[in-house]
Short mmCIF file of C-alpha atoms in Angstrom, two decimals:
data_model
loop_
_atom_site.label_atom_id
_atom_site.label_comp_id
_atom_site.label_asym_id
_atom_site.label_seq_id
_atom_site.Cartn_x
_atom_site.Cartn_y
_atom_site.Cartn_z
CA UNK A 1389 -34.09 110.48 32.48
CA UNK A 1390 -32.41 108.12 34.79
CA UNK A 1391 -30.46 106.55 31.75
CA UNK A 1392 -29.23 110.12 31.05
CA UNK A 1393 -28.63 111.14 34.77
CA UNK A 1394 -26.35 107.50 34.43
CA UNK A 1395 -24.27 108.40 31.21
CA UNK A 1396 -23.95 112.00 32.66
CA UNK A 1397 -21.98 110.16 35.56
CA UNK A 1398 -20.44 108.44 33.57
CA UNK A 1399 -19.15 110.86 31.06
CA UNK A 1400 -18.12 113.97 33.75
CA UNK A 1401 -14.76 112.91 34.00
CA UNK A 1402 -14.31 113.91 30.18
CA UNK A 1403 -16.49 116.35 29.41
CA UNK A 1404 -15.83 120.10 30.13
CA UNK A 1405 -17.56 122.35 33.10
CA UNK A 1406 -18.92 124.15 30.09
CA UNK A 1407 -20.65 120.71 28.67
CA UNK A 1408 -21.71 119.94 32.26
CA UNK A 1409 -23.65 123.28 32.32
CA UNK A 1410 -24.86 123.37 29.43
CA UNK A 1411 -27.11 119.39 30.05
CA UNK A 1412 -27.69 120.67 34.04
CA UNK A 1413 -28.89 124.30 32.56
CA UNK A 1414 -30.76 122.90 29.82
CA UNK A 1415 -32.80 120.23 32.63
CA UNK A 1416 -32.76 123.84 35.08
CA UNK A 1417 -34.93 125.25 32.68
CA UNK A 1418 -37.11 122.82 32.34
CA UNK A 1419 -37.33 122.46 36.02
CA UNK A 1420 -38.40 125.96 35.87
CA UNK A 1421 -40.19 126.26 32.92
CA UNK A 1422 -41.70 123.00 32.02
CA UNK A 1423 -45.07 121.25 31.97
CA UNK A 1424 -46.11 119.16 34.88
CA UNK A 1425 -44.77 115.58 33.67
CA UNK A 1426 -41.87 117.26 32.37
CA UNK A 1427 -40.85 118.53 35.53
CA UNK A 1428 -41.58 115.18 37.02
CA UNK A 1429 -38.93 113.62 35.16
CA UNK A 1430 -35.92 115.63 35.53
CA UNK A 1431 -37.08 115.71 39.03
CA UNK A 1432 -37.49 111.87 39.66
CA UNK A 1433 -35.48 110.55 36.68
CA UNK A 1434 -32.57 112.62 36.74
CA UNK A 1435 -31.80 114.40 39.81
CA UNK A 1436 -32.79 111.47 42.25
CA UNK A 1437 -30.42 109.15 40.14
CA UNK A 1438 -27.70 111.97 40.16
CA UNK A 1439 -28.00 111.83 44.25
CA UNK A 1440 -28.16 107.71 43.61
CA UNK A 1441 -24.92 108.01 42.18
CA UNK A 1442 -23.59 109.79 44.55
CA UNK A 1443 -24.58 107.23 47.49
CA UNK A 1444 -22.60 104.65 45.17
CA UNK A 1445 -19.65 106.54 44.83
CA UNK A 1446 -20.17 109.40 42.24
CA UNK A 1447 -18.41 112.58 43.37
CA UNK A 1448 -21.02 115.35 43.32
CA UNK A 1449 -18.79 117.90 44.85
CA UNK A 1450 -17.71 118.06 40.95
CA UNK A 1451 -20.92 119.07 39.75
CA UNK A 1452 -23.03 120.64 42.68
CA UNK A 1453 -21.68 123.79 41.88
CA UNK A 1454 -22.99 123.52 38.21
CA UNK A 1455 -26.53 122.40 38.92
CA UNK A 1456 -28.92 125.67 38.91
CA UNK A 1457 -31.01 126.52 42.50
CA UNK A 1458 -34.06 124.46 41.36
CA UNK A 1459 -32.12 121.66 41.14
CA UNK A 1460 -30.35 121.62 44.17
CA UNK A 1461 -33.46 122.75 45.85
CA UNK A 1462 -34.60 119.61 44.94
CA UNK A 1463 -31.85 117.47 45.77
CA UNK A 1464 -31.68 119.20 49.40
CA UNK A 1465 -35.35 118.50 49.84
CA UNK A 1466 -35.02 115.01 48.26
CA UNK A 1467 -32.81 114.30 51.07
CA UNK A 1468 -34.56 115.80 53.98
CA UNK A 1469 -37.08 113.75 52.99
CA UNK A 1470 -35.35 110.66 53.11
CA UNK A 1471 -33.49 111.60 56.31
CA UNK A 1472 -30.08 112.26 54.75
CA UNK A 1473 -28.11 114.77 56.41
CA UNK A 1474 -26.85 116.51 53.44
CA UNK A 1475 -23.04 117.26 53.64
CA UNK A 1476 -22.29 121.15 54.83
CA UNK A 1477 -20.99 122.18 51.41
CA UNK A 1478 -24.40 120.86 50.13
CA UNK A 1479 -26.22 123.08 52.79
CA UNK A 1480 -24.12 126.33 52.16
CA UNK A 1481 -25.01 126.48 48.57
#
């Protein structure tokens, strides 16, 4: 999942916001909806490498907006557990 969060990055600048919702939907559900392990892997393997990116540069700003609540539940609470002050556009959402 990390490979994928890493050609996701690397792909946004062409793809279209319907593209980008359609992968961040599609790892939503399973976020929702998913057995344990799978859970555990768009959890760890994607969305911690999506917020890896973005502490190397990645804009998330350009797809924050697109990820679903689970996910940026996650990523919130990803960060308050790391001590990262999450930026106020991150905290509105």
């Amino acid at each position: 999942m990390a490979e994928l969060a890493d050609a996701f990055v690397g792909a946004v600048p062409e793809l279209t916001q319907d593209q980008r919702r359609h992968v961040l939907s599609t790892l939503e559900g399973v976020l929702c909806e998913g057995g344990e392990d799978d859970v555990a892997a768009v959890a760890t393997g994607f969305l911690e490498a999506l917020l890896n990116a973005w502490d190397n540069g990645f804009e998330l700003r350009l797809v924050w907006d697109d990820l679903g609540l689970q996910s940026q539940s996650h990523c919130l609470a990803w960060n308050k557990f790391w001590g990262v002050k999450s930026l106020e556009w991150i905290r509105r959402s």
